[in-house]
């Protein structure tokens, strides 16, 4: 069975085990733990290295849970992952959990790329228009991309709206090449 399928099953299990009013809190804590596993080499080494005993790994997990006051259900879930040697899938599980919560909350995550900084009002206008058009609650992440030259490129998990000069120039180039050939 592929890791993506396994991750989705664990994410669904956690999602379904939580009361609705804990979903966003657990998402935040799960993403924080996933980021820590990704960015702190010490944690990555401890949980991936079979030289460390299960008891030592469990102790580290409990210390993290206590220090950051993790939700008890999430703590138990992480202990389950550890016992099943699936803790290394935490990044995929966190992603899948967020996707499930996005569907539940009718949210759409978008990346707004532009060649220069966008004003908060302009970003809000983009979000409102997308929200009306797609009937979703839009969560945006703004990114600077100088290669766009000017304009905006909006990316979702399944769609791209490209109103950048770079896209227009590429389109123009294709049309010119078609006419020449």
GROMACS .gro file of C-alpha atoms in nm:
model
  181
    1UNK     CA    1   0.000   0.000   0.000
    2UNK     CA    2   0.139   0.343  -0.090
    3UNK     CA    3   0.232   0.599   0.173
    4UNK     CA    4  -0.028   0.842   0.035
    5UNK     CA    5  -0.309   0.593   0.095
    6UNK     CA    6  -0.177   0.508   0.442
    7UNK     CA    7  -0.142   0.879   0.531
    8UNK     CA    8  -0.495   0.956   0.418
    9UNK     CA    9  -0.634   0.669   0.626
   10UNK     CA   10  -0.457   0.794   0.939
   11UNK     CA   11  -0.568   1.152   0.869
   12UNK     CA   12  -0.930   1.038   0.828
   13UNK     CA   13  -0.907   0.837   1.148
   14UNK     CA   14  -0.786   1.138   1.345
   15UNK     CA   15  -1.039   1.366   1.176
   16UNK     CA   16  -1.333   1.141   1.257
   17UNK     CA   17  -1.221   1.085   1.617
   18UNK     CA   18  -1.230   1.454   1.703
   19UNK     CA   19  -1.526   1.664   1.813
   20UNK     CA   20  -1.593   1.936   1.553
   21UNK     CA   21  -1.491   2.217   1.788
   22UNK     CA   22  -1.137   2.072   1.823
   23UNK     CA   23  -1.060   2.031   1.453
   24UNK     CA   24  -0.889   2.366   1.394
   25UNK     CA   25  -0.690   2.349   1.718
   26UNK     CA   26  -0.564   2.001   1.632
   27UNK     CA   27  -0.486   2.107   1.275
   28UNK     CA   28  -0.268   2.389   1.407
   29UNK     CA   29  -0.088   2.158   1.651
   30UNK     CA   30  -0.047   1.882   1.393
   31UNK     CA   31   0.102   2.124   1.140
   32UNK     CA   32   0.335   2.263   1.407
   33UNK     CA   33   0.455   1.913   1.498
   34UNK     CA   34   0.499   1.828   1.130
   35UNK     CA   35   0.703   2.145   1.075
   36UNK     CA   36   0.917   2.065   1.378
   37UNK     CA   37   0.983   1.715   1.243
   38UNK     CA   38   1.075   1.867   0.909
   39UNK     CA   39   1.298   2.146   1.039
   40UNK     CA   40   1.461   2.012   1.355
   41UNK     CA   41   1.716   1.750   1.255
   42UNK     CA   42   1.736   1.618   1.611
   43UNK     CA   43   1.368   1.522   1.608
   44UNK     CA   44   1.387   1.373   1.262
   45UNK     CA   45   1.686   1.163   1.365
   46UNK     CA   46   1.531   1.037   1.689
   47UNK     CA   47   1.204   0.927   1.531
   48UNK     CA   48   1.357   0.778   1.215
   49UNK     CA   49   1.657   0.604   1.372
   50UNK     CA   50   1.591   0.247   1.489
   51UNK     CA   51   1.889   0.278   1.727
   52UNK     CA   52   1.666   0.481   1.960
   53UNK     CA   53   1.431   0.261   2.159
   54UNK     CA   54   1.056   0.297   2.143
   55UNK     CA   55   1.057   0.407   2.508
   56UNK     CA   56   1.303   0.692   2.437
   57UNK     CA   57   1.099   0.805   2.138
   58UNK     CA   58   0.782   0.791   2.347
   59UNK     CA   59   0.947   0.995   2.622
   60UNK     CA   60   1.047   1.264   2.370
   61UNK     CA   61   0.694   1.266   2.230
   62UNK     CA   62   0.542   1.309   2.577
   63UNK     CA   63   0.785   1.592   2.658
   64UNK     CA   64   0.686   1.773   2.339
   65UNK     CA   65   0.320   1.719   2.417
   66UNK     CA   66   0.357   1.852   2.770
   67UNK     CA   67   0.570   2.152   2.669
   68UNK     CA   68   0.334   2.263   2.391
   69UNK     CA   69   0.013   2.156   2.565
   70UNK     CA   70  -0.100   1.936   2.279
   71UNK     CA   71  -0.456   1.814   2.259
   72UNK     CA   72  -0.480   1.476   2.435
   73UNK     CA   73  -0.640   1.305   2.136
   74UNK     CA   74  -0.357   1.433   1.914
   75UNK     CA   75  -0.101   1.315   2.168
   76UNK     CA   76  -0.257   0.966   2.170
   77UNK     CA   77  -0.267   0.972   1.790
   78UNK     CA   78   0.105   1.057   1.771
   79UNK     CA   79   0.179   0.774   2.016
   80UNK     CA   80  -0.017   0.538   1.790
   81UNK     CA   81   0.183   0.655   1.488
   82UNK     CA   82   0.502   0.598   1.682
   83UNK     CA   83   0.398   0.247   1.788
   84UNK     CA   84   0.311   0.158   1.427
   85UNK     CA   85   0.634   0.313   1.290
   86UNK     CA   86   0.428   0.564   1.091
   87UNK     CA   87   0.551   0.883   1.258
   88UNK     CA   88   0.771   0.945   0.952
   89UNK     CA   89   0.450   1.000   0.754
   90UNK     CA   90   0.350   1.295   0.971
   91UNK     CA   91   0.398   1.555   0.696
   92UNK     CA   92   0.161   1.371   0.461
   93UNK     CA   93  -0.086   1.303   0.740
   94UNK     CA   94  -0.088   1.671   0.838
   95UNK     CA   95  -0.144   1.771   0.474
   96UNK     CA   96  -0.430   1.523   0.436
   97UNK     CA   97  -0.586   1.634   0.765
   98UNK     CA   98  -0.577   1.997   0.648
   99UNK     CA   99  -0.737   1.897   0.318
  100UNK     CA  100  -1.017   1.715   0.502
  101UNK     CA  101  -1.074   2.016   0.725
  102UNK     CA  102  -1.074   2.247   0.422
  103UNK     CA  103  -1.353   2.038   0.269
  104UNK     CA  104  -1.544   2.038   0.598
  105UNK     CA  105  -1.514   2.416   0.638
  106UNK     CA  106  -1.563   2.486   0.263
  107UNK     CA  107  -1.219   2.648   0.247
  108UNK     CA  108  -0.995   2.697  -0.053
  109UNK     CA  109  -0.626   2.770  -0.014
  110UNK     CA  110  -0.477   2.991  -0.284
  111UNK     CA  111  -0.131   3.120  -0.355
  112UNK     CA  112  -0.129   3.469  -0.498
  113UNK     CA  113   0.193   3.536  -0.685
  114UNK     CA  114   0.292   3.881  -0.800
  115UNK     CA  115   0.604   4.062  -0.917
  116UNK     CA  116   0.564   4.330  -0.649
  117UNK     CA  117   0.401   4.362  -0.307
  118UNK     CA  118   0.023   4.375  -0.318
  119UNK     CA  119  -0.175   4.601  -0.088
  120UNK     CA  120  -0.394   4.440   0.176
  121UNK     CA  121  -0.699   4.594   0.006
  122UNK     CA  122  -0.607   4.439  -0.330
  123UNK     CA  123  -0.549   4.096  -0.174
  124UNK     CA  124  -0.885   4.127   0.004
  125UNK     CA  125  -1.053   4.216  -0.328
  126UNK     CA  126  -0.901   3.908  -0.493
  127UNK     CA  127  -1.017   3.689  -0.204
  128UNK     CA  128  -1.370   3.831  -0.214
  129UNK     CA  129  -1.399   3.780  -0.591
  130UNK     CA  130  -1.268   3.425  -0.569
  131UNK     CA  131  -1.498   3.354  -0.277
  132UNK     CA  132  -1.802   3.475  -0.472
  133UNK     CA  133  -1.702   3.295  -0.792
  134UNK     CA  134  -1.612   2.961  -0.632
  135UNK     CA  135  -1.848   2.970  -0.332
  136UNK     CA  136  -1.560   2.895  -0.095
  137UNK     CA  137  -1.395   3.063   0.201
  138UNK     CA  138  -1.060   3.168   0.058
  139UNK     CA  139  -0.737   3.149   0.256
  140UNK     CA  140  -0.456   3.327   0.076
  141UNK     CA  141  -0.080   3.308   0.082
  142UNK     CA  142   0.101   3.588  -0.101
  143UNK     CA  143   0.434   3.520  -0.269
  144UNK     CA  144   0.668   3.751  -0.459
  145UNK     CA  145   0.775   3.617  -0.798
  146UNK     CA  146   0.983   3.867  -0.996
  147UNK     CA  147   0.975   3.640  -1.303
  148UNK     CA  148   0.609   3.735  -1.360
  149UNK     CA  149   0.723   4.085  -1.463
  150UNK     CA  150   0.382   4.234  -1.370
  151UNK     CA  151   0.030   4.115  -1.299
  152UNK     CA  152  -0.094   3.835  -1.077
  153UNK     CA  153  -0.097   3.454  -1.086
  154UNK     CA  154  -0.341   3.274  -0.857
  155UNK     CA  155  -0.287   2.904  -0.792
  156UNK     CA  156  -0.509   2.653  -0.614
  157UNK     CA  157  -0.460   2.280  -0.581
  158UNK     CA  158  -0.650   2.224  -0.905
  159UNK     CA  159  -0.666   2.556  -1.094
  160UNK     CA  160  -0.444   2.840  -1.211
  161UNK     CA  161  -0.564   3.189  -1.298
  162UNK     CA  162  -0.278   3.364  -1.474
  163UNK     CA  163  -0.305   3.735  -1.547
  164UNK     CA  164   0.067   3.802  -1.554
  165UNK     CA  165   0.270   3.971  -1.826
  166UNK     CA  166   0.487   3.660  -1.844
  167UNK     CA  167   0.183   3.447  -1.935
  168UNK     CA  168   0.067   3.700  -2.192
  169UNK     CA  169   0.412   3.708  -2.353
  170UNK     CA  170   0.429   3.327  -2.359
  171UNK     CA  171   0.087   3.314  -2.523
  172UNK     CA  172   0.191   3.574  -2.778
  173UNK     CA  173   0.509   3.382  -2.852
  174UNK     CA  174   0.313   3.059  -2.914
  175UNK     CA  175   0.073   3.238  -3.149
  176UNK     CA  176   0.358   3.393  -3.345
  177UNK     CA  177   0.536   3.059  -3.375
  178UNK     CA  178   0.213   2.892  -3.495
  179UNK     CA  179   0.175   3.149  -3.771
  180UNK     CA  180   0.537   3.114  -3.879
  181UNK     CA  181   0.525   2.736  -3.897
   0.00000   0.00000   0.00000
